[in-house]
Coordinates of C-alpha atoms in Angstrom, one line a residue:
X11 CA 11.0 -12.9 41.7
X12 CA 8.8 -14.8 39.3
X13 CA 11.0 -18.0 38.4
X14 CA 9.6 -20.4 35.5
X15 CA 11.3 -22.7 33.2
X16 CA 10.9 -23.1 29.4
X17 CA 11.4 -26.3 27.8
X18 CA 12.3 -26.6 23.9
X19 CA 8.8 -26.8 22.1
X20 CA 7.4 -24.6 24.5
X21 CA 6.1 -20.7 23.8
X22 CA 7.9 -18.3 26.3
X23 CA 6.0 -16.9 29.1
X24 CA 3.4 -14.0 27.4
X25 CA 5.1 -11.5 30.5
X26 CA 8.6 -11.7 28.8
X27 CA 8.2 -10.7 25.2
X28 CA 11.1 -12.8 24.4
X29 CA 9.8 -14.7 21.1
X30 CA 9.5 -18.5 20.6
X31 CA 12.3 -18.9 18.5
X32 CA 15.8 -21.0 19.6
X33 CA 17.2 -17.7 20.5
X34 CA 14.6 -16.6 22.7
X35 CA 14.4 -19.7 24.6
X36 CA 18.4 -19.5 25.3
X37 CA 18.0 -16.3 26.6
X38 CA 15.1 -17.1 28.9
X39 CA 16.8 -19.9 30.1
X40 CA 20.3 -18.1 30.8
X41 CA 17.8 -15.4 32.7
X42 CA 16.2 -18.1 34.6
X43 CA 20.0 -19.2 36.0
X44 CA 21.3 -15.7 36.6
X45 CA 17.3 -15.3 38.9
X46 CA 18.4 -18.4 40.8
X47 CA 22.3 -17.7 41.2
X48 CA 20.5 -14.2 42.7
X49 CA 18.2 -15.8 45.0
X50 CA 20.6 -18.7 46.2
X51 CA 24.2 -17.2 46.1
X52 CA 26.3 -20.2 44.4
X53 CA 25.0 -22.8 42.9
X54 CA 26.5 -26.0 41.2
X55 CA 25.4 -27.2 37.8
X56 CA 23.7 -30.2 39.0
X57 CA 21.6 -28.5 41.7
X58 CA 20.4 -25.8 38.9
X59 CA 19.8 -28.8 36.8
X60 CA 18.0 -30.8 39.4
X61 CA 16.3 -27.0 40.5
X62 CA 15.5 -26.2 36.6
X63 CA 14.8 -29.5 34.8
X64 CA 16.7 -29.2 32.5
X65 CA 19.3 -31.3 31.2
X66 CA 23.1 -31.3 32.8
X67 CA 24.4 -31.1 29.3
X68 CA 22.4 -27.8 28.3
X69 CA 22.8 -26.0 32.2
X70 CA 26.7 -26.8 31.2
X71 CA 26.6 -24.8 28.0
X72 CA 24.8 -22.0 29.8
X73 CA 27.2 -22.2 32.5
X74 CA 29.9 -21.8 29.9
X75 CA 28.3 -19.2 27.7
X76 CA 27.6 -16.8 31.0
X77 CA 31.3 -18.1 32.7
X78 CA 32.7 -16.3 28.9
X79 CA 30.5 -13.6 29.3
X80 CA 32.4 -12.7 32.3
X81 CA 28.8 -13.0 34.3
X82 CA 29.4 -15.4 36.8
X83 CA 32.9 -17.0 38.6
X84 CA 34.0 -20.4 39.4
X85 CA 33.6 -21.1 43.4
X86 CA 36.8 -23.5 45.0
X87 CA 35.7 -27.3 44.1
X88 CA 33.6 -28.8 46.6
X89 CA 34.5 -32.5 47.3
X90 CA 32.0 -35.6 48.1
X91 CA 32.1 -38.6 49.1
X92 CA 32.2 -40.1 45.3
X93 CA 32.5 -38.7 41.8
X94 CA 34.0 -35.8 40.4
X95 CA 33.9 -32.6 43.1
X96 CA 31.4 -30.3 41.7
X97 CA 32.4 -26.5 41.3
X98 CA 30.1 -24.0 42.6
X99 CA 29.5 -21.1 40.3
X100 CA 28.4 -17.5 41.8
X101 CA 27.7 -14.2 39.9
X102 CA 30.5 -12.1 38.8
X103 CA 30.2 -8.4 40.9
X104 CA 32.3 -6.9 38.2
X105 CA 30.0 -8.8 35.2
X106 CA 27.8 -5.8 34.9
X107 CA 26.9 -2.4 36.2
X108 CA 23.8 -0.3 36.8
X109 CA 23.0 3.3 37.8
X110 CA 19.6 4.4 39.8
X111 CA 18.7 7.6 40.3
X112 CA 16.5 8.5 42.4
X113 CA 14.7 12.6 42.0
X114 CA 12.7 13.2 45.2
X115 CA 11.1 15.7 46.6
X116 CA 13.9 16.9 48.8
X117 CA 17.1 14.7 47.6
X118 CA 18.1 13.0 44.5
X119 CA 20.6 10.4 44.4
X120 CA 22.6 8.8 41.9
X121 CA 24.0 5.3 42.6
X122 CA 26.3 2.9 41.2
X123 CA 25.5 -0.6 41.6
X124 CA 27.4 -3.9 40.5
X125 CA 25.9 -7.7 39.5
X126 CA 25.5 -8.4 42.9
X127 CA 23.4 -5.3 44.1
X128 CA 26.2 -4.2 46.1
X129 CA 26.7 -0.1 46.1
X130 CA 30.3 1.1 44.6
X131 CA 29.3 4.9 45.0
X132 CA 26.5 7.5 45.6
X133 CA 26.1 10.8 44.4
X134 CA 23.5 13.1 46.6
X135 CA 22.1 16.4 46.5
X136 CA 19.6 18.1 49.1
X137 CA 17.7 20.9 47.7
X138 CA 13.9 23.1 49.0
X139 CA 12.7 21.3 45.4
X140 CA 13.7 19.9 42.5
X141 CA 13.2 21.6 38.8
X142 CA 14.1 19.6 35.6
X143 CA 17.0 21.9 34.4
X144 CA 18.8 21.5 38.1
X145 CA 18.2 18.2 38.2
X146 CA 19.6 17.8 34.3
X147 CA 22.7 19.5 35.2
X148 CA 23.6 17.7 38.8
X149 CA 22.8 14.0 36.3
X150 CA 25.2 15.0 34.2
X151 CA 28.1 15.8 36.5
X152 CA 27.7 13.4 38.2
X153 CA 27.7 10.6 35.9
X154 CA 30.8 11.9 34.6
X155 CA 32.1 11.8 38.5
X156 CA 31.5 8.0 38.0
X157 CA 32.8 7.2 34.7
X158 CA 36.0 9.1 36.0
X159 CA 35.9 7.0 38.8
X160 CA 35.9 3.8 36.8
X161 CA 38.2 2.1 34.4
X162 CA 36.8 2.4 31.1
X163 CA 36.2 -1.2 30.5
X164 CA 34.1 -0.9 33.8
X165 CA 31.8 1.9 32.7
X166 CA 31.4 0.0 28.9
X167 CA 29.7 -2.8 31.0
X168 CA 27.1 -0.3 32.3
X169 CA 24.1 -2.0 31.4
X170 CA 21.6 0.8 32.0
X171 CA 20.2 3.3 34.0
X172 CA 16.7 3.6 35.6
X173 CA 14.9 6.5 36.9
X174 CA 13.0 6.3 40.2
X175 CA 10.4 9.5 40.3
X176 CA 7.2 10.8 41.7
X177 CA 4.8 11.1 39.1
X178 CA 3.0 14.2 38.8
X179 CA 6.0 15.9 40.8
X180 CA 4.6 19.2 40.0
X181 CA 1.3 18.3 42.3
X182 CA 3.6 18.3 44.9
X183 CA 5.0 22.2 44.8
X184 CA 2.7 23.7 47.8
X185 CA 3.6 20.2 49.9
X186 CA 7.3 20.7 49.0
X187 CA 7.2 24.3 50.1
X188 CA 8.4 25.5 46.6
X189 CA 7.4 29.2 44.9
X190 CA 4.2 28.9 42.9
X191 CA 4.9 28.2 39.3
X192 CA 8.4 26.9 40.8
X193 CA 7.6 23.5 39.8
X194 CA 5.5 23.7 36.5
X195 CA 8.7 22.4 34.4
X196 CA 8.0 19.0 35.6
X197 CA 4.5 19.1 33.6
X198 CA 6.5 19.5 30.2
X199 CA 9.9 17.6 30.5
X200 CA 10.1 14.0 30.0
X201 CA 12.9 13.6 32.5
X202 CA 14.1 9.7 30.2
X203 CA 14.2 11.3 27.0
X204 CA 16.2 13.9 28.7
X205 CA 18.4 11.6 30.7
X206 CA 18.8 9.2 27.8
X207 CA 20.2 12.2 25.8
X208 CA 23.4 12.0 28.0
X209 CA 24.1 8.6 28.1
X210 CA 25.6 5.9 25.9
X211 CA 23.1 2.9 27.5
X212 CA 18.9 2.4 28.2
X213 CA 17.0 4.5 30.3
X214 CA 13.8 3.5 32.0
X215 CA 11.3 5.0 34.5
X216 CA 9.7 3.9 37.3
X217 CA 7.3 5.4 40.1
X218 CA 9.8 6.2 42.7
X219 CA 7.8 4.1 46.0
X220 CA 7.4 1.3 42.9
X221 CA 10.9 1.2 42.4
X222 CA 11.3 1.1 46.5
X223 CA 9.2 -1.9 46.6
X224 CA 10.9 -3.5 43.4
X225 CA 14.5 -3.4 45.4
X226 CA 12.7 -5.3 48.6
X227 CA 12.0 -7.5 45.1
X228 CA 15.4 -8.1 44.0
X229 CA 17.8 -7.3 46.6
X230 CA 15.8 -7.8 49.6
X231 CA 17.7 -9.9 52.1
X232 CA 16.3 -12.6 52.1
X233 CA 14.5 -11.3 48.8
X234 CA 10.7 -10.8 49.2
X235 CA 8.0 -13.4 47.7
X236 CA 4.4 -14.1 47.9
X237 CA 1.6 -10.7 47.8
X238 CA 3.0 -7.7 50.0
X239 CA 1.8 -4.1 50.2
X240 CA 4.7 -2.0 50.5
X241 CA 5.5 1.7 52.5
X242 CA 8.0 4.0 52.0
X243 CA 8.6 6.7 54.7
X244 CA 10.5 9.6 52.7
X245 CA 9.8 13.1 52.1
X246 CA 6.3 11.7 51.8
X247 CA 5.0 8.6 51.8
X248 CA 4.6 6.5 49.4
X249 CA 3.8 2.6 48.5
X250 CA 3.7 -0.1 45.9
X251 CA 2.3 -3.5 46.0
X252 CA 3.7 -7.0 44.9
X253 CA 1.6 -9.8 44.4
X254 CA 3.2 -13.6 43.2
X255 CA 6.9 -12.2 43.8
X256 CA 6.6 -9.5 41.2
X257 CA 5.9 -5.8 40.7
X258 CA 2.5 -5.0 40.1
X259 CA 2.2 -1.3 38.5
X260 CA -1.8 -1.4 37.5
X261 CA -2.8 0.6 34.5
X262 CA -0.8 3.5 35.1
X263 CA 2.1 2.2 36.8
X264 CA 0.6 3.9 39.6
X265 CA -0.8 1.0 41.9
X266 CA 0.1 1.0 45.7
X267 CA -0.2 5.4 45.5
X268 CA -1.3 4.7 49.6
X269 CA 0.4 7.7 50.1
X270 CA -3.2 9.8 48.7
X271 CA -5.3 6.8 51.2
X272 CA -7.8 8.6 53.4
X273 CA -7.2 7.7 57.0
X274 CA -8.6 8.9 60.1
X275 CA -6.0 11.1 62.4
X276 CA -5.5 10.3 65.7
X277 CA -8.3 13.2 66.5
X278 CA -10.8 11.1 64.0
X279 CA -10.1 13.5 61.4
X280 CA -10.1 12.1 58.0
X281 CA -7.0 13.1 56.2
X282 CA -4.7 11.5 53.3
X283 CA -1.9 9.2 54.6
X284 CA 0.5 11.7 53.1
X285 CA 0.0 14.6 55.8
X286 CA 0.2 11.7 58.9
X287 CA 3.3 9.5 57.8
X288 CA 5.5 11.8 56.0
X289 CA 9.2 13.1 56.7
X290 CA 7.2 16.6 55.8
X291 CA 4.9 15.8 58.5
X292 CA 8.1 15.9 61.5
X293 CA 9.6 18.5 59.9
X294 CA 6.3 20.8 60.1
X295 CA 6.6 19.6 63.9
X296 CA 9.9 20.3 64.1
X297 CA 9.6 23.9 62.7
X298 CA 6.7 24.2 65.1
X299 CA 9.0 23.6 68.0
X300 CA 12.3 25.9 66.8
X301 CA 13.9 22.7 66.5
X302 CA 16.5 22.7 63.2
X303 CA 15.5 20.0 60.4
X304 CA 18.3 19.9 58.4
X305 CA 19.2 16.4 60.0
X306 CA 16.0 14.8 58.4
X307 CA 17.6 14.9 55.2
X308 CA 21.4 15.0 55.4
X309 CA 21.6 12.3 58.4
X310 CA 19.6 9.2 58.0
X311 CA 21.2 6.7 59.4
X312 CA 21.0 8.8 62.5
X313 CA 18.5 11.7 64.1
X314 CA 20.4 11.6 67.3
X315 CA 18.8 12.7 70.8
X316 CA 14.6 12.2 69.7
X317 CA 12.7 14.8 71.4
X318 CA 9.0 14.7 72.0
X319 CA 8.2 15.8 68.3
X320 CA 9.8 12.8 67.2
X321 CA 7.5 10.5 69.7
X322 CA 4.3 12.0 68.6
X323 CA 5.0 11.8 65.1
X324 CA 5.9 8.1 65.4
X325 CA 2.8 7.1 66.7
X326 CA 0.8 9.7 64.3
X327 CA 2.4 7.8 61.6
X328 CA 1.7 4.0 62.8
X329 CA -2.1 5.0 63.1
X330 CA -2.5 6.1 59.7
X331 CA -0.2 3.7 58.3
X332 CA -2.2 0.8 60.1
X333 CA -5.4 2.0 58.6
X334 CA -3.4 2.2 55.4
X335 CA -2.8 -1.9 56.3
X336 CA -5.5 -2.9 57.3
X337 CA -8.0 -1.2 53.7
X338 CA -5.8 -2.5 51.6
X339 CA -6.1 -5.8 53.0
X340 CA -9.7 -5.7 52.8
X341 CA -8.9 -5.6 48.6
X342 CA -5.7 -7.8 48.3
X343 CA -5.3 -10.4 50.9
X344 CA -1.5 -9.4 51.4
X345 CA 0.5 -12.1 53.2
X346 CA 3.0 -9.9 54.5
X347 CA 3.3 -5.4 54.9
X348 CA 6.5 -4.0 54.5
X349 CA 7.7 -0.6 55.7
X350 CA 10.7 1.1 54.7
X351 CA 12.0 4.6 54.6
X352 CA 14.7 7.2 54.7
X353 CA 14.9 6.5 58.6
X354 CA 17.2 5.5 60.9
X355 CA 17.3 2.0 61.7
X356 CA 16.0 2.6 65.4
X357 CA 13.3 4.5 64.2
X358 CA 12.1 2.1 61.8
X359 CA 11.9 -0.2 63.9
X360 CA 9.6 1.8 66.5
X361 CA 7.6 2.7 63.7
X362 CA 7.2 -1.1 62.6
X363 CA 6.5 -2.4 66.3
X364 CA 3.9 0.7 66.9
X365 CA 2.4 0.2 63.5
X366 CA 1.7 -4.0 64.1
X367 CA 0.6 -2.8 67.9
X368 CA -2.0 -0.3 66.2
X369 CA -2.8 -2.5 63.1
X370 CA -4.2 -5.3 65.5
X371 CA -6.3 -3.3 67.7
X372 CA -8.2 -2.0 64.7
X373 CA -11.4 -3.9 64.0
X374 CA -10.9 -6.7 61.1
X375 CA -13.4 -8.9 61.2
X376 CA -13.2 -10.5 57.8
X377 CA -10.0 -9.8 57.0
X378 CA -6.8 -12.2 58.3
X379 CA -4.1 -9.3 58.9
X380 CA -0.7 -9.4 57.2
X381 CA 2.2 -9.8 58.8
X382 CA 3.8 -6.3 59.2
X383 CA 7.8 -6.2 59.2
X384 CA 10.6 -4.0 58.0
X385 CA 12.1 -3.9 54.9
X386 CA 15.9 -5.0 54.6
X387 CA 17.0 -2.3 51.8
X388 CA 16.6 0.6 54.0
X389 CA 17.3 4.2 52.8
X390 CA 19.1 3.6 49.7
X391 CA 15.6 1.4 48.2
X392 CA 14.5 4.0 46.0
X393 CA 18.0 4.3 44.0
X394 CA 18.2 0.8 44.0
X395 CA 14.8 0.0 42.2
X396 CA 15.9 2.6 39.8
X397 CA 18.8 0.5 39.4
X398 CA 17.3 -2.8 39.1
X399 CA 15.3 -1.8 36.3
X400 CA 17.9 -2.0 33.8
X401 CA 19.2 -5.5 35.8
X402 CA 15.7 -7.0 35.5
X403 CA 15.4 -6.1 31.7
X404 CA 18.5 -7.2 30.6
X405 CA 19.5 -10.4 33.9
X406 CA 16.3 -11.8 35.6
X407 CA 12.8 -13.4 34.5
X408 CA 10.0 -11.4 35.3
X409 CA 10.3 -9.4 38.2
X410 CA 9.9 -6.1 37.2
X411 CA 7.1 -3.9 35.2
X412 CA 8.7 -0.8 33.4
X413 CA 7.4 1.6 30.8

């Protein structure tokens, strides 16, 4: 996250449309102590003083303003040596609410999240594909399977609910396996007017790999910084980059698409990192075999028993994705690449180790390689981007890009 400080007399960063006016600088400056409660845990009001610059007296109205807001709670006092003991102060899980949903290509999920990022309850659905009125109806029932779940005054401090989606899903129809025609809804619905229709609270949109790299963002443990390329192993691969700590969407909101990168196969065939690192991509090997694929979807926190489809596939996927690496480091030059997905842990990790192994025997003379490691959201990333939308708006300074 992006974390600035603005002074009285000074204009508000252009990034945060927030106005110059007394109001707007309260409000950027109550964002600015939420984005370091966030990225610290607990703080005290002198260290956020001392960490901020401003003064003790104005971080204790804040303090006060976000303490009555029910946003953050009082830690036990912590004594010194001298003076008065100073009173941590932490965010409040129950100070505000967000839903993510994420519509993919095989799954959608809905997901309730509270202040502190921390999932309260999921709603999923596997399907062959997704169509709009499908995917209308299962939104619908199942926020109303969460605002049953809640105590009202709970689901009144839903602050919003973002959307994390392929664009173009209807490209997608012959690589999801669906009907022709099957998926030609998605070219006329606009799934957050739609959405919005049925709830009482904002609704914003994001690229669903974006939003995947935007939870590594904000709830990334410890949260991500610096210029990253991103990965996201899912139904098909997908990517977003990061530069300074935030989002970076380019003019479309599009940037990071590494899932359409041209990469040589492991037989020197050029092909797009889609058909190489792609859930799709085992599953086709799978089907090959007779093997049953239902686990790839309804089981990722474990395959079981990996077979030899699984082994090929994994090193299939860390050539292409090292290629992937290594040409977009020869345009940004990313400190660090991140890989994620709807994989077990174990596998992930093999993929992560085989992808570094692979990404420094290419040739890269001229570029310094990142660093490649795994993400620390894991399968849940894409919902929780969607859901951090909303937060970022409303809670943090400048680590998001929605339109």
């Amino acid at each position: 996250m992006e974390i600035g400080l603005q002074r009285e007399g000074e204009e508000a960063p252009p990034r945060q449309n927030l106005g110059t006016n007394q109001s707007g600088m309260r409000d950027y400056n109550e964002r600015l102590v939420l984005s370091l409660l966030r990225r610290n845990g607990s703080l005290a009001k002198t260290e956020i003083a001392r960490m901020t610059g401003l003064s003790a007296q104005t971080v204790s109205v804040i303090m006060r303003r976000l303490e009555a807001e029910e946003l953050l709670v009082r830690g036990d006092p912590q004594r010194g040596k001298v003076g008065q003991p100073s009173i941590p102060m932490s965010l409040n899980p129950d100070g505000a609410f967000f839903l993510g949903l994420k519509i993919g290509r095989r799954s959608s999920e809905l997901a309730l999240i509270d202040f502190c990022g921390t999932i309260r309850r999921t709603c999923r659905h596997s399907y062959a594909y997704p169509t709009p009125a499908e995917t209308i109806r299962l939104v619908t029932a199942d926020m109303d399977e969460i605002a049953g779940s809640l105590a009202p005054r709970d689901w009144e401090r839903v602050a919003g609910l973002g959307i994390a989606i392929p664009f173009q899903l209807w490209n997608w129809a012959d690589a999801a396996g669906a009907p022709p025609g099957a998926m030609d809804g998605w070219r006329e619905v606009d799934i957050r007017a739609a959405v919005a229709e049925k709830c009482p609270f904002p609704v914003y949109l994001q690229n669903d790999a974006t939003s995947a790299c935007g939870a590594e963002l904000v709830f990334g443990d410890p949260p991500a910084r610096g210029d990253f390329v991103y990965l996201y192993l899912g139904a098909f691969v997908g990517g977003g980059v990061a530069l300074g700590g935030r989002l970076f969407g380019g003019r479309t909101g599009n940037a990071g698409a590494l899932g359409s990168m041209p990469v040589p196969d492991r037989n020197g065939k050029t092909r797009q990192l889609i058909d190489v690192a792609s859930l799709s991509a085992l599953e086709k090997r799978l089907l090959a075999s007779g093997r049953d694929t239902t686990h790839l979807w309804v089981s990722p926190d474990d395959w079981g028993a990996q077979g030899p489809e699984e082994s090929a596939w994994i090193e299939e996927a860390a050539h292409g994705l090292a290629h992937a690496i290594l040409a977009a480091s020869a345009v940004i030059d990313f400190q660090t690449a991140v890989i994620d997905g709807w994989l077990p842990l174990s596998v992930r990790a093999g993929i992560v180790e085989r992808t570094a192994h692979r990404l420094a025997g290419l040739d890269s003379e001229g570029i310094a390689l990142p660093a490649v490691r795994e993400g620390t959201v894991g399968r849940h990333a894409r919902a929780l981007g969607g859901a951090s939308l909303p937060l970022a708006d409303r809670f943090l300074v400048g680590a998001q890009s929605a339109f």
